[in-house]
Amino acid sequence: MAITGKTKILGVIGNPISHTASPLMQNAMLSHLGLSYIYIPILVEPKQLNHFLTAIRATNFVGVNVTIPFKEQVLPFLDELDETARRIGAVNTIVNRNGYLKGYNTDGAGFIMALDRDLQMTVSHKRVCLIGAGGAAHAIAFSLLSEGVSFLGIFNRTHTRAKALVDQLSIYFGRTLCQVQASPDFLDYDIIINTTPVGMASDEIPIPNLDWVRPTHLLCDIVYKPLKTKFLALAEKKGAKICNGIGMLVGQGVLSFELFTGQKADYYFMKKILEDL
Ligand code: ATR
């Protein structure tokens, strides 16, 4: 797609930013649909974040995705937050409408989309255990509860962080549906999701063992490098269904694309771009 005077600008802000895969999948989708946009990686100095957001308002930026370390830091500089982003307390998508900035969070819904598109599965009425209680876990947990899981266990290395997440979730969903699990019996769950970085470019797994895994289980990882972490490889060997982290990355991108452009994005098209990397 040629860049002309009418080309609209999108991007992703972060620090560091050189590792991001978003420009590839977003530009491929934009060009496939013949939309006159360009999506660029933007390295922002943390101290200059407010200036960058002021610049967005003042220019023909249609919007930006937000990645580490800015997902929480952008909040005070926005005019409005979508309800999901407000509850999670983090934003991964900012849309600029004539200088008015609205923040959204598509991470959790992206995870739900990946399960639907890749495995034709819903989480409703399922018992789900999250490993980890950081930013990614927050987004996924809110989506899981909104989608009607029957129980959500949170298992984390640091108890206080797991408790803080459960306290935040219980404001909206009550105390019985989500609880901290200090030593979960994983056999009791339908779906187990690793939201920690453990397994990223290493052979570690985020829990002591996977002896309990049965073919009825679904194990998911948000790590996507490698595509099949040891956590997923061991689960697959035991006959369980698995879902890697590419799906969530694509799903959040599909939903951001739709917020930016108002056009439907093709999940499978964008996923293929990343798988072919
Ligand atoms: P993100 O925003 O990507 O979720 P984060 O907010 O730093 O990142 O959260 C990372 C999560 O992975 C946390 O739950 C963290 O556990 P702690 O709360 O105990 O720090 C978890 N985590 C990171 N490294 C880990 C490791 N080596 N073993 C177990 N858990 C780990």
mmCIF file of C-alpha atoms and ligand atoms in Angstrom:
data_model
loop_
_atom_site.group_PDB
_atom_site.id
_atom_site.type_symbol
_atom_site.label_atom_id
_atom_site.label_comp_id
_atom_site.label_asym_id
_atom_site.label_seq_id
_atom_site.Cartn_x
_atom_site.Cartn_y
_atom_site.Cartn_z
ATOM 1 C CA MET A 1 0.000 0.000 0.000
ATOM 2 C CA ALA A 2 1.595 3.267 -1.107
ATOM 3 C CA ILE A 3 1.923 5.987 1.527
ATOM 4 C CA THR A 4 0.195 9.142 0.343
ATOM 5 C CA GLY A 5 -0.890 12.421 1.899
ATOM 6 C CA LYS A 6 -4.119 10.700 2.954
ATOM 7 C CA THR A 7 -2.501 7.763 4.756
ATOM 8 C CA LYS A 8 -3.667 7.466 8.369
ATOM 9 C CA ILE A 9 -1.213 6.604 11.124
ATOM 10 C CA LEU A 10 -1.378 3.817 13.692
ATOM 11 C CA GLY A 11 1.361 2.398 15.908
ATOM 12 C CA VAL A 12 2.444 0.626 19.045
ATOM 13 C CA ILE A 13 4.216 2.402 21.899
ATOM 14 C CA GLY A 14 6.545 0.641 24.308
ATOM 15 C CA ASN A 15 10.067 0.525 25.666
ATOM 16 C CA PRO A 16 11.734 -1.601 24.406
ATOM 17 C CA ILE A 17 9.788 -1.969 21.154
ATOM 18 C CA SER A 18 12.117 -3.702 18.677
ATOM 19 C CA HIS A 19 10.697 -7.172 19.505
ATOM 20 C CA THR A 20 7.090 -6.281 18.633
ATOM 21 C CA ALA A 21 5.254 -8.402 16.057
ATOM 22 C CA SER A 22 2.238 -6.092 15.899
ATOM 23 C CA PRO A 23 3.403 -3.936 12.932
ATOM 24 C CA LEU A 24 3.787 -7.043 10.741
ATOM 25 C CA MET A 25 0.340 -8.474 11.402
ATOM 26 C CA GLN A 26 -1.452 -5.105 11.449
ATOM 27 C CA ASN A 27 0.158 -3.796 8.245
ATOM 28 C CA ALA A 28 -0.508 -7.107 6.480
ATOM 29 C CA MET A 29 -4.206 -6.951 7.408
ATOM 30 C CA LEU A 30 -4.490 -3.250 6.487
ATOM 31 C CA SER A 31 -2.915 -3.823 3.125
ATOM 32 C CA HIS A 32 -4.977 -7.013 2.487
ATOM 33 C CA LEU A 33 -8.145 -4.958 2.981
ATOM 34 C CA GLY A 34 -6.774 -2.060 0.911
ATOM 35 C CA LEU A 35 -7.035 0.407 3.809
ATOM 36 C CA SER A 36 -4.838 3.485 3.616
ATOM 37 C CA TYR A 37 -3.119 3.255 6.997
ATOM 38 C CA ILE A 38 0.420 2.655 8.199
ATOM 39 C CA TYR A 39 1.225 0.983 11.553
ATOM 40 C CA ILE A 40 4.638 1.806 13.043
ATOM 41 C CA PRO A 41 6.687 0.789 16.126
ATOM 42 C CA ILE A 42 7.268 3.801 18.416
ATOM 43 C CA LEU A 43 9.947 3.777 21.098
ATOM 44 C CA VAL A 44 8.841 6.206 23.806
ATOM 45 C CA GLU A 45 11.111 7.499 26.556
ATOM 46 C CA PRO A 46 9.194 6.811 29.796
ATOM 47 C CA LYS A 47 9.646 10.422 31.017
ATOM 48 C CA GLN A 48 8.195 11.733 27.741
ATOM 49 C CA LEU A 49 5.036 9.593 27.710
ATOM 50 C CA ASN A 50 2.761 12.567 28.412
ATOM 51 C CA HIS A 51 4.318 14.503 25.533
ATOM 52 C CA PHE A 52 3.760 11.647 23.137
ATOM 53 C CA LEU A 53 0.091 11.413 24.111
ATOM 54 C CA THR A 54 -0.272 15.163 23.609
ATOM 55 C CA ALA A 55 1.300 14.754 20.177
ATOM 56 C CA ILE A 56 -1.226 12.040 19.245
ATOM 57 C CA ARG A 57 -4.083 14.446 20.004
ATOM 58 C CA ALA A 58 -2.482 17.089 17.821
ATOM 59 C CA THR A 59 -1.855 14.895 14.772
ATOM 60 C CA ASN A 60 -3.492 12.489 12.345
ATOM 61 C CA PHE A 61 -2.713 9.477 14.548
ATOM 62 C CA VAL A 62 -5.872 7.351 14.561
ATOM 63 C CA GLY A 63 -4.681 5.335 17.514
ATOM 64 C CA VAL A 64 -1.942 3.292 19.126
ATOM 65 C CA ASN A 65 -1.489 -0.001 20.864
ATOM 66 C CA VAL A 66 0.273 0.174 24.203
ATOM 67 C CA THR A 67 2.746 -2.356 25.493
ATOM 68 C CA ILE A 68 5.192 -2.780 28.377
ATOM 69 C CA PRO A 69 5.865 -0.658 30.435
ATOM 70 C CA PHE A 70 3.056 1.801 29.622
ATOM 71 C CA LYS A 71 -0.213 -0.151 29.970
ATOM 72 C CA GLU A 72 -0.970 1.349 33.400
ATOM 73 C CA GLN A 73 1.061 4.548 33.001
ATOM 74 C CA VAL A 74 -1.087 5.931 30.167
ATOM 75 C CA LEU A 75 -4.264 5.996 32.268
ATOM 76 C CA PRO A 76 -3.962 9.539 33.723
ATOM 77 C CA PHE A 77 -3.420 11.024 30.256
ATOM 78 C CA LEU A 78 -6.604 9.677 28.651
ATOM 79 C CA ASP A 79 -9.992 11.408 28.396
ATOM 80 C CA GLU A 80 -12.096 8.292 28.818
ATOM 81 C CA LEU A 81 -11.737 4.627 29.646
ATOM 82 C CA ASP A 82 -13.833 1.823 28.296
ATOM 83 C CA GLU A 83 -15.478 -0.123 31.171
ATOM 84 C CA THR A 84 -13.261 -3.206 30.738
ATOM 85 C CA ALA A 85 -10.062 -1.126 30.745
ATOM 86 C CA ARG A 86 -11.302 0.745 33.810
ATOM 87 C CA ARG A 87 -11.940 -2.467 35.731
ATOM 88 C CA ILE A 88 -8.601 -4.017 34.727
ATOM 89 C CA GLY A 89 -6.722 -0.767 35.371
ATOM 90 C CA ALA A 90 -4.684 -1.110 32.171
ATOM 91 C CA VAL A 91 -4.969 -0.078 28.541
ATOM 92 C CA ASN A 92 -3.525 -1.759 25.440
ATOM 93 C CA THR A 93 -5.403 0.293 22.825
ATOM 94 C CA ILE A 94 -5.898 4.062 22.541
ATOM 95 C CA VAL A 95 -8.244 5.518 19.929
ATOM 96 C CA ASN A 96 -7.925 9.200 18.971
ATOM 97 C CA ARG A 97 -11.187 10.813 17.843
ATOM 98 C CA ASN A 98 -10.463 14.444 16.973
ATOM 99 C CA GLY A 99 -8.083 14.911 19.863
ATOM 100 C CA TYR A 100 -10.194 12.932 22.374
ATOM 101 C CA LEU A 101 -8.354 9.848 23.640
ATOM 102 C CA LYS A 102 -10.279 6.760 24.747
ATOM 103 C CA GLY A 103 -8.517 3.730 26.242
ATOM 104 C CA TYR A 104 -9.540 0.115 25.778
ATOM 105 C CA ASN A 105 -8.138 -3.243 26.846
ATOM 106 C CA THR A 106 -8.480 -6.056 24.301
ATOM 107 C CA ASP A 107 -6.006 -8.499 25.905
ATOM 108 C CA GLY A 108 -8.523 -10.620 27.812
ATOM 109 C CA ALA A 109 -11.092 -10.651 25.021
ATOM 110 C CA GLY A 110 -8.230 -11.589 22.679
ATOM 111 C CA PHE A 111 -7.576 -14.681 24.770
ATOM 112 C CA ILE A 112 -11.265 -15.662 24.662
ATOM 113 C CA MET A 113 -11.257 -15.104 20.879
ATOM 114 C CA ALA A 114 -8.231 -17.409 20.475
ATOM 115 C CA LEU A 115 -10.006 -20.276 22.286
ATOM 116 C CA ASP A 116 -13.067 -19.774 20.129
ATOM 117 C CA ARG A 117 -11.231 -19.520 16.800
ATOM 118 C CA ASP A 118 -8.555 -22.166 17.406
ATOM 119 C CA LEU A 119 -10.440 -24.739 19.479
ATOM 120 C CA GLN A 120 -14.117 -23.744 19.094
ATOM 121 C CA MET A 121 -14.237 -23.616 22.890
ATOM 122 C CA THR A 122 -15.958 -21.317 25.348
ATOM 123 C CA VAL A 123 -14.993 -20.914 28.992
ATOM 124 C CA SER A 124 -18.531 -20.606 30.263
ATOM 125 C CA HIS A 125 -19.298 -23.060 33.137
ATOM 126 C CA LYS A 126 -15.660 -24.221 33.167
ATOM 127 C CA ARG A 127 -13.360 -24.352 36.184
ATOM 128 C CA VAL A 128 -10.243 -22.366 35.324
ATOM 129 C CA CYS A 129 -6.915 -21.968 37.145
ATOM 130 C CA LEU A 130 -4.623 -19.053 36.332
ATOM 131 C CA ILE A 131 -0.925 -19.386 37.065
ATOM 132 C CA GLY A 132 0.384 -15.864 37.752
ATOM 133 C CA ALA A 133 -1.188 -12.643 38.974
ATOM 134 C CA GLY A 134 0.485 -9.909 36.888
ATOM 135 C CA GLY A 135 -0.830 -7.638 34.154
ATOM 136 C CA ALA A 136 -1.721 -10.399 31.708
ATOM 137 C CA ALA A 137 -3.472 -12.385 34.439
ATOM 138 C CA HIS A 138 -5.582 -9.319 35.361
ATOM 139 C CA ALA A 139 -6.858 -8.908 31.808
ATOM 140 C CA ILE A 140 -7.538 -12.617 31.290
ATOM 141 C CA ALA A 141 -9.208 -13.023 34.706
ATOM 142 C CA PHE A 142 -11.726 -10.233 34.079
ATOM 143 C CA SER A 143 -12.642 -11.721 30.702
ATOM 144 C CA LEU A 144 -12.974 -15.248 32.099
ATOM 145 C CA LEU A 145 -15.357 -14.088 34.821
ATOM 146 C CA SER A 146 -17.316 -11.921 32.385
ATOM 147 C CA GLU A 147 -17.702 -14.983 30.139
ATOM 148 C CA GLY A 148 -19.223 -17.004 32.972
ATOM 149 C CA VAL A 149 -16.589 -19.439 34.274
ATOM 150 C CA SER A 150 -17.967 -21.495 37.166
ATOM 151 C CA PHE A 151 -14.816 -20.984 39.277
ATOM 152 C CA LEU A 152 -11.504 -19.145 38.890
ATOM 153 C CA GLY A 153 -8.478 -20.163 40.982
ATOM 154 C CA ILE A 154 -5.433 -17.872 41.109
ATOM 155 C CA PHE A 155 -2.092 -19.497 41.864
ATOM 156 C CA ASN A 156 0.941 -17.203 42.122
ATOM 157 C CA ARG A 157 4.488 -17.343 43.468
ATOM 158 C CA THR A 158 3.787 -14.241 45.576
ATOM 159 C CA HIS A 159 0.658 -14.703 47.676
ATOM 160 C CA THR A 160 0.009 -10.987 48.260
ATOM 161 C CA ARG A 161 -0.207 -10.348 44.523
ATOM 162 C CA ALA A 162 -2.675 -13.210 44.013
ATOM 163 C CA LYS A 163 -4.760 -11.828 46.887
ATOM 164 C CA ALA A 164 -4.692 -8.319 45.434
ATOM 165 C CA LEU A 165 -6.019 -9.660 42.118
ATOM 166 C CA VAL A 166 -8.781 -11.665 43.827
ATOM 167 C CA ASP A 167 -9.742 -8.612 45.916
ATOM 168 C CA GLN A 168 -10.036 -6.524 42.748
ATOM 169 C CA LEU A 169 -12.061 -9.188 40.921
ATOM 170 C CA SER A 170 -14.379 -9.725 43.877
ATOM 171 C CA ILE A 171 -15.550 -6.083 43.704
ATOM 172 C CA TYR A 172 -17.307 -6.984 40.444
ATOM 173 C CA PHE A 173 -17.869 -10.736 40.670
ATOM 174 C CA GLY A 174 -18.168 -11.537 44.409
ATOM 175 C CA ARG A 175 -16.013 -13.683 46.666
ATOM 176 C CA THR A 176 -17.209 -17.192 45.833
ATOM 177 C CA LEU A 177 -16.369 -17.275 42.123
ATOM 178 C CA CYS A 178 -12.673 -16.429 42.414
ATOM 179 C CA GLN A 179 -10.204 -17.431 45.094
ATOM 180 C CA VAL A 180 -6.486 -17.592 45.765
ATOM 181 C CA GLN A 181 -5.144 -21.145 45.492
ATOM 182 C CA ALA A 182 -1.904 -21.586 47.442
ATOM 183 C CA SER A 183 -1.475 -25.209 46.318
ATOM 184 C CA PRO A 184 -4.161 -26.015 43.778
ATOM 185 C CA ASP A 185 -5.249 -29.521 42.908
ATOM 186 C CA PHE A 186 -4.952 -28.943 39.158
ATOM 187 C CA LEU A 187 -6.852 -32.178 38.474
ATOM 188 C CA ASP A 188 -9.946 -30.329 39.678
ATOM 189 C CA TYR A 189 -9.856 -27.810 36.805
ATOM 190 C CA ASP A 190 -10.922 -27.950 33.166
ATOM 191 C CA ILE A 191 -8.547 -25.231 31.932
ATOM 192 C CA ILE A 192 -5.124 -24.213 33.294
ATOM 193 C CA ILE A 193 -3.489 -21.064 31.912
ATOM 194 C CA ASN A 194 0.137 -20.005 32.354
ATOM 195 C CA THR A 195 0.252 -16.197 32.446
ATOM 196 C CA THR A 196 3.848 -15.993 33.729
ATOM 197 C CA PRO A 197 6.893 -15.580 31.468
ATOM 198 C CA VAL A 198 8.254 -18.954 32.666
ATOM 199 C CA GLY A 199 9.080 -21.066 29.600
ATOM 200 C CA MET A 200 9.984 -18.092 27.432
ATOM 201 C CA ALA A 201 13.215 -19.101 25.724
ATOM 202 C CA SER A 202 13.832 -21.647 28.503
ATOM 203 C CA ASP A 203 12.964 -25.229 29.372
ATOM 204 C CA GLU A 204 11.258 -24.385 32.669
ATOM 205 C CA ILE A 205 7.638 -25.030 33.582
ATOM 206 C CA PRO A 206 5.655 -22.691 35.880
ATOM 207 C CA ILE A 207 4.462 -25.422 38.290
ATOM 208 C CA PRO A 208 6.355 -28.289 39.913
ATOM 209 C CA ASN A 209 5.038 -31.074 37.663
ATOM 210 C CA LEU A 210 2.400 -32.058 35.116
ATOM 211 C CA ASP A 211 1.775 -35.612 36.423
ATOM 212 C CA TRP A 212 -1.897 -34.769 37.024
ATOM 213 C CA VAL A 213 -2.684 -33.903 33.384
ATOM 214 C CA ARG A 214 -5.506 -35.917 31.747
ATOM 215 C CA PRO A 215 -6.793 -35.883 28.148
ATOM 216 C CA THR A 216 -9.839 -33.929 29.383
ATOM 217 C CA HIS A 217 -7.675 -30.938 30.354
ATOM 218 C CA LEU A 218 -6.937 -27.853 28.289
ATOM 219 C CA LEU A 219 -3.588 -26.165 29.005
ATOM 220 C CA CYS A 220 -2.883 -22.677 27.646
ATOM 221 C CA ASP A 221 0.258 -20.575 27.646
ATOM 222 C CA ILE A 222 0.520 -16.872 26.931
ATOM 223 C CA VAL A 223 4.204 -17.336 26.068
ATOM 224 C CA TYR A 224 4.616 -17.530 22.277
ATOM 225 C CA LYS A 225 8.395 -17.843 21.968
ATOM 226 C CA PRO A 226 8.838 -20.775 21.653
ATOM 227 C CA LEU A 227 5.470 -21.570 20.050
ATOM 228 C CA LYS A 228 5.328 -24.772 22.062
ATOM 229 C CA THR A 229 6.697 -24.257 25.555
ATOM 230 C CA LYS A 230 7.741 -27.224 27.659
ATOM 231 C CA PHE A 231 4.511 -26.711 29.664
ATOM 232 C CA LEU A 232 2.472 -27.276 26.487
ATOM 233 C CA ALA A 233 4.702 -30.020 25.066
ATOM 234 C CA LEU A 234 4.403 -32.122 28.230
ATOM 235 C CA ALA A 235 0.641 -31.561 28.385
ATOM 236 C CA GLU A 236 0.260 -32.589 24.757
ATOM 237 C CA LYS A 237 2.247 -35.768 25.403
ATOM 238 C CA LYS A 238 -0.322 -36.677 28.045
ATOM 239 C CA GLY A 239 -3.121 -36.247 25.539
ATOM 240 C CA ALA A 240 -4.406 -32.867 26.753
ATOM 241 C CA LYS A 241 -5.587 -30.119 24.422
ATOM 242 C CA ILE A 242 -3.206 -27.149 24.231
ATOM 243 C CA CYS A 243 -3.361 -23.522 23.124
ATOM 244 C CA ASN A 244 -0.229 -21.395 22.625
ATOM 245 C CA GLY A 245 0.275 -17.670 23.179
ATOM 246 C CA ILE A 246 0.080 -16.635 19.528
ATOM 247 C CA GLY A 247 -3.712 -16.810 19.604
ATOM 248 C CA MET A 248 -4.058 -14.191 22.353
ATOM 249 C CA LEU A 249 -1.554 -11.910 20.630
ATOM 250 C CA VAL A 250 -3.548 -12.174 17.417
ATOM 251 C CA GLY A 251 -6.925 -11.891 19.144
ATOM 252 C CA GLN A 252 -6.017 -8.642 20.921
ATOM 253 C CA GLY A 253 -4.679 -7.341 17.594
ATOM 254 C CA VAL A 254 -7.890 -8.240 15.741
ATOM 255 C CA LEU A 255 -9.996 -6.382 18.313
ATOM 256 C CA SER A 256 -7.672 -3.339 18.290
ATOM 257 C CA PHE A 257 -7.755 -3.274 14.493
ATOM 258 C CA GLU A 258 -11.546 -3.157 14.581
ATOM 259 C CA LEU A 259 -11.505 -0.293 17.112
ATOM 260 C CA PHE A 260 -9.013 1.669 15.001
ATOM 261 C CA THR A 261 -10.556 1.156 11.566
ATOM 262 C CA GLY A 262 -14.183 0.141 12.138
ATOM 263 C CA GLN A 263 -13.523 -2.783 9.761
ATOM 264 C CA LYS A 264 -13.557 -6.522 10.546
ATOM 265 C CA ALA A 265 -10.113 -8.141 10.750
ATOM 266 C CA ASP A 266 -9.481 -11.769 9.787
ATOM 267 C CA TYR A 267 -8.123 -13.725 12.794
ATOM 268 C CA TYR A 268 -6.744 -16.591 10.694
ATOM 269 C CA PHE A 269 -5.072 -14.266 8.189
ATOM 270 C CA MET A 270 -3.300 -12.337 10.957
ATOM 271 C CA LYS A 271 -2.333 -15.542 12.767
ATOM 272 C CA LYS A 272 -0.731 -17.005 9.653
ATOM 273 C CA ILE A 273 1.468 -13.894 9.341
ATOM 274 C CA LEU A 274 2.896 -14.495 12.814
ATOM 275 C CA GLU A 275 3.234 -18.256 12.436
ATOM 276 C CA ASP A 276 5.248 -17.769 9.247
ATOM 277 C CA LEU A 277 7.781 -15.505 10.995
HETATM 278 P P1 ATR B 1 2.788 -9.324 32.837
HETATM 279 O O1 ATR B 1 2.281 -7.920 32.779
HETATM 280 O O2 ATR B 1 3.446 -9.798 31.555
HETATM 281 O O3 ATR B 1 1.758 -10.289 33.319
HETATM 282 P P2 ATR B 1 4.048 -9.006 35.394
HETATM 283 O O4 ATR B 1 3.004 -8.034 35.781
HETATM 284 O O5 ATR B 1 5.467 -8.724 35.732
HETATM 285 O O6 ATR B 1 4.022 -9.295 33.837
HETATM 286 O O7 ATR B 1 3.633 -10.440 36.016
HETATM 287 C C1 ATR B 1 4.388 -11.555 35.835
HETATM 288 C C2 ATR B 1 3.740 -12.722 36.585
HETATM 289 O O8 ATR B 1 4.568 -13.869 36.388
HETATM 290 C C3 ATR B 1 3.664 -12.523 38.080
HETATM 291 O O9 ATR B 1 2.549 -13.239 38.567
HETATM 292 C C4 ATR B 1 4.960 -13.144 38.555
HETATM 293 O O10 ATR B 1 4.927 -13.654 39.876
HETATM 294 P P3 ATR B 1 5.221 -12.707 41.156
HETATM 295 O O11 ATR B 1 3.951 -11.966 41.411
HETATM 296 O O12 ATR B 1 5.578 -13.654 42.225
HETATM 297 O O13 ATR B 1 6.363 -11.794 40.745
HETATM 298 C C5 ATR B 1 5.052 -14.325 37.636
HETATM 299 N N1 ATR B 1 6.439 -14.785 37.479
HETATM 300 C C6 ATR B 1 7.440 -14.128 36.845
HETATM 301 N N2 ATR B 1 8.562 -14.871 36.878
HETATM 302 C C7 ATR B 1 8.265 -16.007 37.556
HETATM 303 C C8 ATR B 1 8.987 -17.169 37.909
HETATM 304 N N3 ATR B 1 10.275 -17.327 37.576
HETATM 305 N N4 ATR B 1 8.340 -18.147 38.585
HETATM 306 C C9 ATR B 1 7.033 -18.015 38.917
HETATM 307 N N5 ATR B 1 6.290 -16.930 38.616
HETATM 308 C C10 ATR B 1 6.884 -15.949 37.931
#
